[in-house]
Amino acid sequence: MSHDHDNHDSPESNNRRRLLQGMAALPLIGLPAVSNFARAANIPTAQVNTTKLAVTDTEVVVGQLHSATGTMAISETGSIQAEQLAIDQINAMGGVLGRKIRVIKEDGASDWPTFAEKSKKLLINDRAACVFGCWTSASRKAVLPVFEKENGLLYYPTFYEGLEQSKNVIYTGQEATQQILWGLDWANTEKKAKSFFLIGSDYIWPRTSNKIARKHIENKLKGKVVGEEYYPLGHTNFNSLINKIKLAKPDCIYAVVVGGSNVSFYKQLKAAGITADKQFLLTISVTEDELLGIGGENSAGFYACMKYFQSLDNPNNKKFVEAFKAKYGPKSVIGDVTQAGYLGPWLWKAAVEKAKSFDVAKVAAASPGIEFKEAPEGYVKIHENHHLWSKARIGQMTMDGQFKVVAESPELIVPDPFPKGYQ
């Protein structure tokens, strides 16, 4: 059926719209290695792939392993999208060592044994040159033995508790000293917070984060923890917790609630009259992705400590936000982990081109010192411990589901996954 009379749907206007969208979605984000691209493209496959990875003369296979379904999908969808955007941009520039990236996507389905099983498939059956994946620490811990045994390479995008370092993982999110400690110091200095009520989802990351937070509050800030509570992932009834908070009257609610549970938690806080004009709340687990579900009216005025917010005002970020919205729609939002997901493919490309090889051991060895000057967060660099130098920032939640940046660390914070006195 012809729609030529309808200007909006004519083939010409469709093509033009697609072309414009395609152009908008591909800002020219160049990496230092790009200048060597022409020479690198001619390296024979036998030289760049000595460990039987899925690499041909024209293509390289990578894996993507996130929760597209289940309680973690609210948080992980952004990472899936950002990694795909980076891969599309890299392919539009000619790929990696002259080879286009082909992605095999697997769904961890918010279930840790499933993550382990899918990671085996990607490394053993699909021979993926690297995998961009996981979100929760539970999923990362589930796949780690597989990556170490099969010598795979994982790019992990989530802020996490630290206390880990592996030659098989590049951690593109923050560890505890870059988020937990810096954020608590800010709460103490700027908000005069002395008493804290710690809340978390019941698995390794929130529990370890709060253990680190408690040590910092008690030993360094000379403050007091007046409550500590945990709830299963997917939990939706927080009324008894809210009563405990009201009785304890903390200076600060310190929230590490993860995934879909956040929607219920913040709506119930508001219904109980706990709003930002009466109560200071600091979270390390709510980004723009979760705010989409929570709604600005249920969270405005509360604070989060992250390294990235969509509202960051710099040229790199403007390009990134524009490209992301061109690809995923004007209503799409970008959170901290989404941005860290976007870094993965670029950092991998730079390391592969520095190593002139897809071999995991060579790429891992080439990674320390890799810089990404075009990172939306501003600038990042890979440390020898496989974590990134990053800044910490505090954002205040706004009615429109965004964050207003109110504080920023003056310098990049050196990653320290094993801080003394916090083990």
Tab-separated table of C-alpha atoms in Angstrom:
chain	number	residue	atom	x	y	z
A	1	MET	CA	0.000	0.000	0.000
A	2	SER	CA	1.500	3.314	-1.067
A	3	HIS	CA	1.826	6.209	1.376
A	4	ASP	CA	3.501	8.592	-1.066
A	5	HIS	CA	0.871	11.260	-0.424
A	6	ASP	CA	1.741	11.322	3.271
A	7	ASN	CA	4.915	13.397	3.569
A	8	HIS	CA	5.814	11.852	6.927
A	9	ASP	CA	5.963	8.356	5.553
A	10	SER	CA	7.223	8.893	2.021
A	11	PRO	CA	10.311	6.808	1.164
A	12	GLU	CA	12.276	10.028	0.614
A	13	SER	CA	11.425	11.495	4.006
A	14	ASN	CA	11.991	8.137	5.716
A	15	ASN	CA	15.382	7.771	4.088
A	16	ARG	CA	16.291	11.340	4.905
A	17	ARG	CA	15.186	10.865	8.517
A	18	ARG	CA	17.172	7.643	8.808
A	19	LEU	CA	20.211	9.290	7.281
A	20	LEU	CA	19.989	12.253	9.655
A	21	GLN	CA	19.460	9.934	12.627
A	22	GLY	CA	22.394	7.835	11.510
A	23	MET	CA	24.603	10.898	11.203
A	24	ALA	CA	23.490	12.240	14.578
A	25	ALA	CA	24.125	8.862	16.157
A	26	LEU	CA	27.716	8.786	14.970
A	27	PRO	CA	29.670	11.656	16.455
A	28	LEU	CA	33.282	11.332	15.422
A	29	ILE	CA	34.713	10.195	18.684
A	30	GLY	CA	38.320	9.453	17.829
A	31	LEU	CA	40.789	7.468	19.872
A	32	PRO	CA	44.561	7.924	19.874
A	33	ALA	CA	44.939	4.557	18.104
A	34	VAL	CA	42.779	5.604	15.160
A	35	SER	CA	45.681	7.262	13.371
A	36	ASN	CA	47.446	3.863	13.109
A	37	PHE	CA	44.275	2.384	11.708
A	38	ALA	CA	45.269	2.088	8.039
A	39	ARG	CA	48.464	0.212	8.852
A	40	ALA	CA	46.783	-1.946	11.508
A	41	ALA	CA	44.026	-3.054	9.146
A	42	ASN	CA	46.499	-5.009	7.002
A	43	ILE	CA	47.788	-7.297	9.760
A	44	PRO	CA	47.039	-10.926	8.789
A	45	THR	CA	44.556	-12.811	10.985
A	46	ALA	CA	47.124	-15.487	11.891
A	47	GLN	CA	49.188	-12.754	13.565
A	48	VAL	CA	46.381	-10.982	15.471
A	49	ASN	CA	44.619	-14.161	16.632
A	50	THR	CA	46.895	-16.903	17.939
A	51	THR	CA	44.450	-18.365	20.504
A	52	LYS	CA	41.563	-19.523	18.274
A	53	LEU	CA	39.196	-16.647	19.045
A	54	ALA	CA	36.301	-15.932	16.660
A	55	VAL	CA	38.295	-13.537	14.477
A	56	THR	CA	38.351	-13.620	10.675
A	57	ASP	CA	39.858	-11.268	8.087
A	58	THR	CA	36.711	-9.123	8.213
A	59	GLU	CA	35.028	-9.747	11.579
A	60	VAL	CA	35.598	-10.148	15.312
A	61	VAL	CA	32.977	-11.620	17.662
A	62	VAL	CA	32.341	-10.125	21.101
A	63	GLY	CA	29.779	-11.102	23.731
A	64	GLN	CA	27.243	-9.046	25.619
A	65	LEU	CA	25.910	-10.528	28.857
A	66	HIS	CA	23.356	-8.510	30.827
A	67	SER	CA	19.915	-8.935	32.380
A	68	ALA	CA	17.442	-8.035	29.650
A	69	THR	CA	14.684	-9.553	31.832
A	70	GLY	CA	13.930	-9.844	35.567
A	71	THR	CA	14.312	-7.325	38.407
A	72	MET	CA	17.705	-6.055	37.165
A	73	ALA	CA	16.500	-5.167	33.642
A	74	ILE	CA	15.530	-1.639	34.840
A	75	SER	CA	19.218	-1.044	35.601
A	76	GLU	CA	20.969	-3.106	32.904
A	77	THR	CA	19.053	-2.040	29.788
A	78	GLY	CA	21.057	1.192	29.622
A	79	SER	CA	24.352	-0.712	29.599
A	80	ILE	CA	23.121	-2.929	26.769
A	81	GLN	CA	22.176	0.183	24.766
A	82	ALA	CA	25.378	2.144	25.445
A	83	GLU	CA	27.670	-0.778	24.595
A	84	GLN	CA	25.770	-1.262	21.335
A	85	LEU	CA	26.047	2.464	20.526
A	86	ALA	CA	29.832	2.384	21.040
A	87	ILE	CA	30.119	-0.738	18.871
A	88	ASP	CA	28.040	0.870	16.100
A	89	GLN	CA	30.232	3.975	16.198
A	90	ILE	CA	33.426	1.897	16.118
A	91	ASN	CA	32.095	-0.147	13.175
A	92	ALA	CA	31.180	3.069	11.323
A	93	MET	CA	34.837	4.125	11.705
A	94	GLY	CA	36.026	0.835	10.207
A	95	GLY	CA	36.017	-1.479	13.221
A	96	VAL	CA	38.974	-2.788	15.230
A	97	LEU	CA	42.180	-3.684	13.358
A	98	GLY	CA	40.115	-3.438	10.168
A	99	ARG	CA	37.536	-5.959	11.421
A	100	LYS	CA	33.868	-5.179	12.066
A	101	ILE	CA	32.555	-6.155	15.500
A	102	ARG	CA	29.754	-8.713	15.601
A	103	VAL	CA	27.888	-8.968	18.911
A	104	ILE	CA	26.373	-12.135	20.375
A	105	LYS	CA	23.855	-11.079	23.043
A	106	GLU	CA	22.962	-13.298	25.993
A	107	ASP	CA	20.410	-12.632	28.747
A	108	GLY	CA	21.578	-13.312	32.312
A	109	ALA	CA	17.899	-12.893	33.332
A	110	SER	CA	18.752	-11.459	36.799
A	111	ASP	CA	19.844	-14.983	37.828
A	112	TRP	CA	23.463	-15.595	38.867
A	113	PRO	CA	23.772	-19.292	37.790
A	114	THR	CA	22.386	-18.257	34.374
A	115	PHE	CA	25.150	-15.640	34.086
A	116	ALA	CA	27.786	-18.328	34.749
A	117	GLU	CA	26.246	-20.684	32.189
A	118	LYS	CA	25.969	-17.970	29.484
A	119	SER	CA	29.536	-16.808	30.072
A	120	LYS	CA	30.729	-20.383	29.410
A	121	LYS	CA	28.768	-20.393	26.155
A	122	LEU	CA	30.241	-17.062	25.040
A	123	LEU	CA	33.835	-18.059	25.841
A	124	ILE	CA	33.858	-21.768	24.936
A	125	ASN	CA	31.306	-22.129	22.100
A	126	ASP	CA	31.330	-18.624	20.613
A	127	ARG	CA	35.037	-17.926	21.255
A	128	ALA	CA	34.232	-14.250	21.985
A	129	ALA	CA	37.300	-11.991	21.924
A	130	CYS	CA	35.876	-10.136	24.947
A	131	VAL	CA	32.568	-9.781	26.792
A	132	PHE	CA	30.846	-6.599	27.923
A	133	GLY	CA	28.644	-7.564	30.796
A	134	CYS	CA	27.219	-8.083	34.286
A	135	TRP	CA	25.820	-5.418	36.606
A	136	THR	CA	25.475	-6.830	40.121
A	137	SER	CA	28.523	-8.040	42.028
A	138	ALA	CA	26.697	-11.357	42.457
A	139	SER	CA	26.632	-11.845	38.673
A	140	ARG	CA	30.288	-10.775	38.355
A	141	LYS	CA	31.355	-13.183	41.113
A	142	ALA	CA	29.393	-15.944	39.353
A	143	VAL	CA	31.199	-15.470	36.030
A	144	LEU	CA	34.674	-14.623	37.359
A	145	PRO	CA	35.873	-18.250	37.791
A	146	VAL	CA	34.745	-18.965	34.219
A	147	PHE	CA	36.641	-15.971	32.785
A	148	GLU	CA	39.772	-16.878	34.753
A	149	LYS	CA	39.657	-20.563	33.806
A	150	GLU	CA	38.930	-19.952	30.087
A	151	ASN	CA	41.130	-16.831	29.928
A	152	GLY	CA	38.324	-14.561	28.726
A	153	LEU	CA	38.211	-10.781	29.060
A	154	LEU	CA	35.284	-9.063	30.797
A	155	TYR	CA	34.528	-5.327	30.740
A	156	TYR	CA	32.466	-4.704	33.880
A	157	PRO	CA	30.605	-1.364	34.007
A	158	THR	CA	29.139	-1.069	37.510
A	159	PHE	CA	30.319	0.919	40.523
A	160	TYR	CA	31.084	-1.790	43.098
A	161	GLU	CA	32.523	-2.576	46.524
A	162	GLY	CA	36.123	-3.113	45.354
A	163	LEU	CA	38.155	-5.808	47.160
A	164	GLU	CA	38.760	-7.512	43.818
A	165	GLN	CA	41.302	-7.392	41.027
A	166	SER	CA	41.634	-9.821	38.134
A	167	LYS	CA	43.814	-9.978	35.045
A	168	ASN	CA	40.647	-11.056	33.212
A	169	VAL	CA	38.487	-8.038	34.124
A	170	ILE	CA	38.624	-4.332	33.251
A	171	TYR	CA	36.468	-2.464	35.779
A	172	THR	CA	35.036	0.655	34.095
A	173	GLY	CA	32.909	1.710	37.099
A	174	GLN	CA	34.097	3.105	40.444
A	175	GLU	CA	35.341	1.125	43.442
A	176	ALA	CA	34.552	2.058	47.054
A	177	THR	CA	37.132	4.830	47.607
A	178	GLN	CA	35.877	6.670	44.505
A	179	GLN	CA	32.239	6.608	45.584
A	180	ILE	CA	31.420	5.417	49.118
A	181	LEU	CA	34.201	7.152	51.064
A	182	TRP	CA	34.124	10.367	49.033
A	183	GLY	CA	30.325	10.597	49.278
A	184	LEU	CA	30.272	10.015	53.038
A	185	ASP	CA	32.975	12.658	53.538
A	186	TRP	CA	30.803	15.108	51.581
A	187	ALA	CA	27.711	14.190	53.656
A	188	ASN	CA	29.667	14.794	56.848
A	189	THR	CA	31.334	18.054	55.757
A	190	GLU	CA	28.562	19.706	53.742
A	191	LYS	CA	25.432	18.284	55.416
A	192	LYS	CA	26.882	17.891	58.929
A	193	ALA	CA	25.635	14.276	58.971
A	194	LYS	CA	26.741	12.353	62.068
A	195	SER	CA	24.133	9.584	62.366
A	196	PHE	CA	23.394	7.215	59.474
A	197	PHE	CA	20.748	4.573	58.753
A	198	LEU	CA	22.153	1.997	56.285
A	199	ILE	CA	19.772	0.176	53.930
A	200	GLY	CA	20.599	-2.361	51.235
A	201	SER	CA	19.386	-5.102	48.956
A	202	ASP	CA	20.455	-8.454	50.335
A	203	TYR	CA	23.508	-9.569	48.364
A	204	ILE	CA	27.260	-8.981	48.296
A	205	TRP	CA	27.540	-5.429	46.901
A	206	PRO	CA	25.155	-3.618	49.309
A	207	ARG	CA	26.345	-5.643	52.313
A	208	THR	CA	30.052	-5.058	51.588
A	209	SER	CA	29.437	-1.404	50.689
A	210	ASN	CA	27.662	-0.841	53.993
A	211	LYS	CA	30.406	-2.682	55.871
A	212	ILE	CA	32.906	-0.232	54.325
A	213	ALA	CA	30.524	2.684	55.005
A	214	ARG	CA	30.114	1.666	58.670
A	215	LYS	CA	33.894	1.502	59.217
A	216	HIS	CA	34.302	4.940	57.638
A	217	ILE	CA	31.423	6.474	59.629
A	218	GLU	CA	32.603	5.068	62.960
A	219	ASN	CA	36.400	5.257	62.586
A	220	LYS	CA	37.032	8.276	60.345
A	221	LEU	CA	33.954	10.487	60.743
A	222	LYS	CA	33.442	9.565	64.432
A	223	GLY	CA	29.747	9.219	63.613
A	224	LYS	CA	27.150	6.601	64.466
A	225	VAL	CA	25.178	3.958	62.572
A	226	VAL	CA	21.658	4.001	64.049
A	227	GLY	CA	20.187	1.223	61.890
A	228	GLU	CA	21.123	-1.322	59.223
A	229	GLU	CA	18.565	-3.335	57.228
A	230	TYR	CA	18.582	-5.631	54.150
A	231	TYR	CA	15.805	-6.792	51.827
A	232	PRO	CA	15.750	-9.374	49.001
A	233	LEU	CA	16.119	-8.202	45.398
A	234	GLY	CA	12.670	-7.408	44.014
A	235	HIS	CA	11.268	-6.619	47.507
A	236	THR	CA	8.375	-4.124	47.358
A	237	ASN	CA	7.031	-3.494	50.890
A	238	PHE	CA	9.185	-1.073	52.890
A	239	ASN	CA	6.604	0.128	55.434
A	240	SER	CA	8.142	-1.540	58.498
A	241	LEU	CA	11.576	-0.203	57.460
A	242	ILE	CA	10.126	3.304	57.136
A	243	ASN	CA	8.727	3.060	60.680
A	244	LYS	CA	12.206	2.103	61.945
A	245	ILE	CA	13.714	5.106	60.131
A	246	LYS	CA	11.134	7.432	61.706
A	247	LEU	CA	11.997	6.111	65.187
A	248	ALA	CA	15.788	6.321	64.623
A	249	LYS	CA	15.686	9.900	63.212
A	250	PRO	CA	19.033	9.628	61.351
A	251	ASP	CA	20.824	12.674	59.945
A	252	CYS	CA	21.263	10.622	56.770
A	253	ILE	CA	19.456	7.702	55.154
A	254	TYR	CA	22.224	5.870	53.262
A	255	ALA	CA	20.463	3.794	50.607
A	256	VAL	CA	21.955	0.931	48.597
A	257	VAL	CA	18.651	-0.501	47.313
A	258	VAL	CA	19.077	-2.054	43.860
A	259	GLY	CA	16.966	-2.520	40.731
A	260	GLY	CA	13.156	-2.414	40.619
A	261	SER	CA	12.768	-2.281	44.429
A	262	ASN	CA	13.756	1.387	44.248
A	263	VAL	CA	10.405	2.291	42.685
A	264	SER	CA	8.471	0.989	45.731
A	265	PHE	CA	11.004	2.304	48.245
A	266	TYR	CA	10.928	5.950	47.114
A	267	LYS	CA	7.155	6.000	46.511
A	268	GLN	CA	6.574	4.623	50.028
A	269	LEU	CA	9.024	7.116	51.573
A	270	LYS	CA	7.036	9.937	49.980
A	271	ALA	CA	3.687	8.454	51.074
A	272	ALA	CA	5.034	8.311	54.654
A	273	GLY	CA	5.981	11.987	54.500
A	274	ILE	CA	9.746	11.393	54.272
A	275	THR	CA	10.717	14.003	51.692
A	276	ALA	CA	13.904	15.914	50.948
A	277	ASP	CA	12.786	19.082	52.751
A	278	LYS	CA	12.638	17.073	56.002
A	279	GLN	CA	15.216	14.317	55.548
A	280	PHE	CA	18.701	14.084	53.978
A	281	LEU	CA	19.103	10.912	51.875
A	282	LEU	CA	22.247	9.833	50.004
A	283	THR	CA	22.233	6.846	47.650
A	284	ILE	CA	24.935	5.094	45.623
A	285	SER	CA	22.462	2.946	43.706
A	286	VAL	CA	19.973	5.249	41.967
A	287	THR	CA	20.839	6.636	38.533
A	288	GLU	CA	18.720	8.282	35.841
A	289	ASP	CA	17.669	4.766	34.730
A	290	GLU	CA	15.999	4.026	38.075
A	291	LEU	CA	14.590	7.568	38.348
A	292	LEU	CA	12.631	6.892	35.169
A	293	GLY	CA	10.649	4.297	37.152
A	294	ILE	CA	10.663	6.119	40.507
A	295	GLY	CA	9.473	9.477	39.141
A	296	GLY	CA	10.940	12.862	40.016
A	297	GLU	CA	7.920	13.707	42.182
A	298	ASN	CA	8.892	10.827	44.546
A	299	SER	CA	12.595	11.634	44.795
A	300	ALA	CA	13.305	15.325	44.092
A	301	GLY	CA	15.833	16.817	46.490
A	302	PHE	CA	17.545	13.562	47.502
A	303	TYR	CA	21.214	12.998	46.562
A	304	ALA	CA	23.334	10.373	44.777
A	305	CYS	CA	27.103	9.936	44.619
A	306	MET	CA	28.233	8.823	41.141
A	307	LYS	CA	31.012	9.670	38.704
A	308	TYR	CA	28.645	10.490	35.845
A	309	PHE	CA	25.309	12.254	35.429
A	310	GLN	CA	23.524	12.853	32.127
A	311	SER	CA	23.441	16.594	32.913
A	312	LEU	CA	27.274	16.930	32.947
A	313	ASP	CA	28.191	20.013	30.989
A	314	ASN	CA	31.127	19.174	28.733
A	315	PRO	CA	31.542	18.770	24.927
A	316	ASN	CA	32.190	14.983	25.097
A	317	ASN	CA	28.989	14.427	27.028
A	318	LYS	CA	26.885	16.663	24.762
A	319	LYS	CA	27.952	14.533	21.766
A	320	PHE	CA	27.289	11.311	23.641
A	321	VAL	CA	23.816	12.321	24.897
A	322	GLU	CA	22.855	13.491	21.404
A	323	ALA	CA	23.985	10.216	19.814
A	324	PHE	CA	22.275	8.124	22.507
A	325	LYS	CA	18.954	9.943	22.095
A	326	ALA	CA	19.194	9.796	18.288
A	327	LYS	CA	19.493	6.016	18.549
A	328	TYR	CA	17.152	5.222	21.451
A	329	GLY	CA	14.630	8.051	21.326
A	330	PRO	CA	14.312	11.516	22.868
A	331	LYS	CA	12.821	10.130	26.114
A	332	SER	CA	15.752	7.771	26.796
A	333	VAL	CA	17.958	8.585	29.795
A	334	ILE	CA	21.584	7.866	30.631
A	335	GLY	CA	22.824	6.830	34.066
A	336	ASP	CA	26.270	6.289	35.575
A	337	VAL	CA	26.553	2.596	34.687
A	338	THR	CA	25.210	3.242	31.179
A	339	GLN	CA	28.075	5.676	30.563
A	340	ALA	CA	30.599	3.236	32.075
A	341	GLY	CA	29.199	0.577	29.716
A	342	TYR	CA	29.871	2.911	26.786
A	343	LEU	CA	33.552	3.168	27.798
A	344	GLY	CA	34.122	-0.603	27.498
A	345	PRO	CA	34.203	-1.075	23.699
A	346	TRP	CA	36.360	2.058	23.231
A	347	LEU	CA	38.898	0.984	25.859
A	348	TRP	CA	38.992	-2.525	24.351
A	349	LYS	CA	39.507	-1.119	20.822
A	350	ALA	CA	42.382	1.076	22.034
A	351	ALA	CA	44.058	-1.833	23.865
A	352	VAL	CA	43.672	-4.219	20.891
A	353	GLU	CA	45.219	-1.655	18.546
A	354	LYS	CA	48.044	-0.945	20.992
A	355	ALA	CA	48.712	-4.708	21.316
A	356	LYS	CA	48.175	-5.234	17.549
A	357	SER	CA	46.408	-8.423	18.626
A	358	PHE	CA	43.050	-9.759	19.837
A	359	ASP	CA	44.772	-12.306	22.146
A	360	VAL	CA	43.384	-11.771	25.642
A	361	ALA	CA	46.746	-11.904	27.433
A	362	LYS	CA	48.201	-9.296	25.060
A	363	VAL	CA	45.141	-7.014	25.282
A	364	ALA	CA	45.170	-7.205	29.094
A	365	ALA	CA	48.906	-6.424	29.157
A	366	ALA	CA	48.394	-3.431	26.831
A	367	SER	CA	45.509	-1.993	28.896
A	368	PRO	CA	47.273	-0.120	31.752
A	369	GLY	CA	47.915	3.452	30.669
A	370	ILE	CA	45.203	3.454	27.972
A	371	GLU	CA	43.479	6.837	28.041
A	372	PHE	CA	40.067	7.770	26.702
A	373	LYS	CA	40.085	11.545	26.378
A	374	GLU	CA	36.628	11.556	24.735
A	375	ALA	CA	34.869	9.841	27.660
A	376	PRO	CA	31.492	11.481	28.388
A	377	GLU	CA	32.468	11.774	32.060
A	378	GLY	CA	35.448	13.878	30.936
A	379	TYR	CA	38.581	11.719	30.841
A	380	VAL	CA	39.524	8.262	32.053
A	381	LYS	CA	42.676	6.192	32.150
A	382	ILE	CA	43.246	2.514	32.999
A	383	HIS	CA	45.383	1.917	36.092
A	384	GLU	CA	47.674	-1.111	36.458
A	385	ASN	CA	45.061	-2.593	38.807
A	386	HIS	CA	42.579	-2.641	35.853
A	387	HIS	CA	40.327	0.040	37.387
A	388	LEU	CA	39.894	3.593	36.054
A	389	TRP	CA	41.057	6.932	37.369
A	390	SER	CA	37.753	8.829	37.740
A	391	LYS	CA	36.227	11.822	39.485
A	392	ALA	CA	33.460	11.524	42.085
A	393	ARG	CA	30.389	13.745	41.909
A	394	ILE	CA	27.255	14.439	43.953
A	395	GLY	CA	24.000	14.998	42.086
A	396	GLN	CA	20.696	16.215	43.542
A	397	MET	CA	17.574	14.592	42.080
A	398	THR	CA	15.277	16.986	40.221
A	399	MET	CA	11.564	16.879	39.339
A	400	ASP	CA	12.299	15.986	35.713
A	401	GLY	CA	14.133	12.770	36.693
A	402	GLN	CA	17.600	14.220	36.202
A	403	PHE	CA	20.366	15.298	38.582
A	404	LYS	CA	21.807	18.718	39.281
A	405	VAL	CA	25.548	18.319	39.951
A	406	VAL	CA	26.302	20.049	43.264
A	407	ALA	CA	29.815	18.771	44.057
A	408	GLU	CA	32.777	17.222	42.256
A	409	SER	CA	36.144	15.900	43.418
A	410	PRO	CA	38.826	18.450	42.465
A	411	GLU	CA	41.070	15.742	40.937
A	412	LEU	CA	40.737	12.302	39.390
A	413	ILE	CA	40.698	9.777	42.246
A	414	VAL	CA	43.306	7.016	41.958
A	415	PRO	CA	41.526	3.645	42.054
A	416	ASP	CA	42.355	1.687	45.208
A	417	PRO	CA	40.350	-1.565	45.245
A	418	PHE	CA	41.997	-2.754	48.495
A	419	PRO	CA	41.934	0.301	50.797
A	420	LYS	CA	43.796	-0.224	54.083
A	421	GLY	CA	41.578	-0.558	57.137
A	422	TYR	CA	38.418	-1.453	55.175
A	423	GLN	CA	38.931	-5.157	54.481
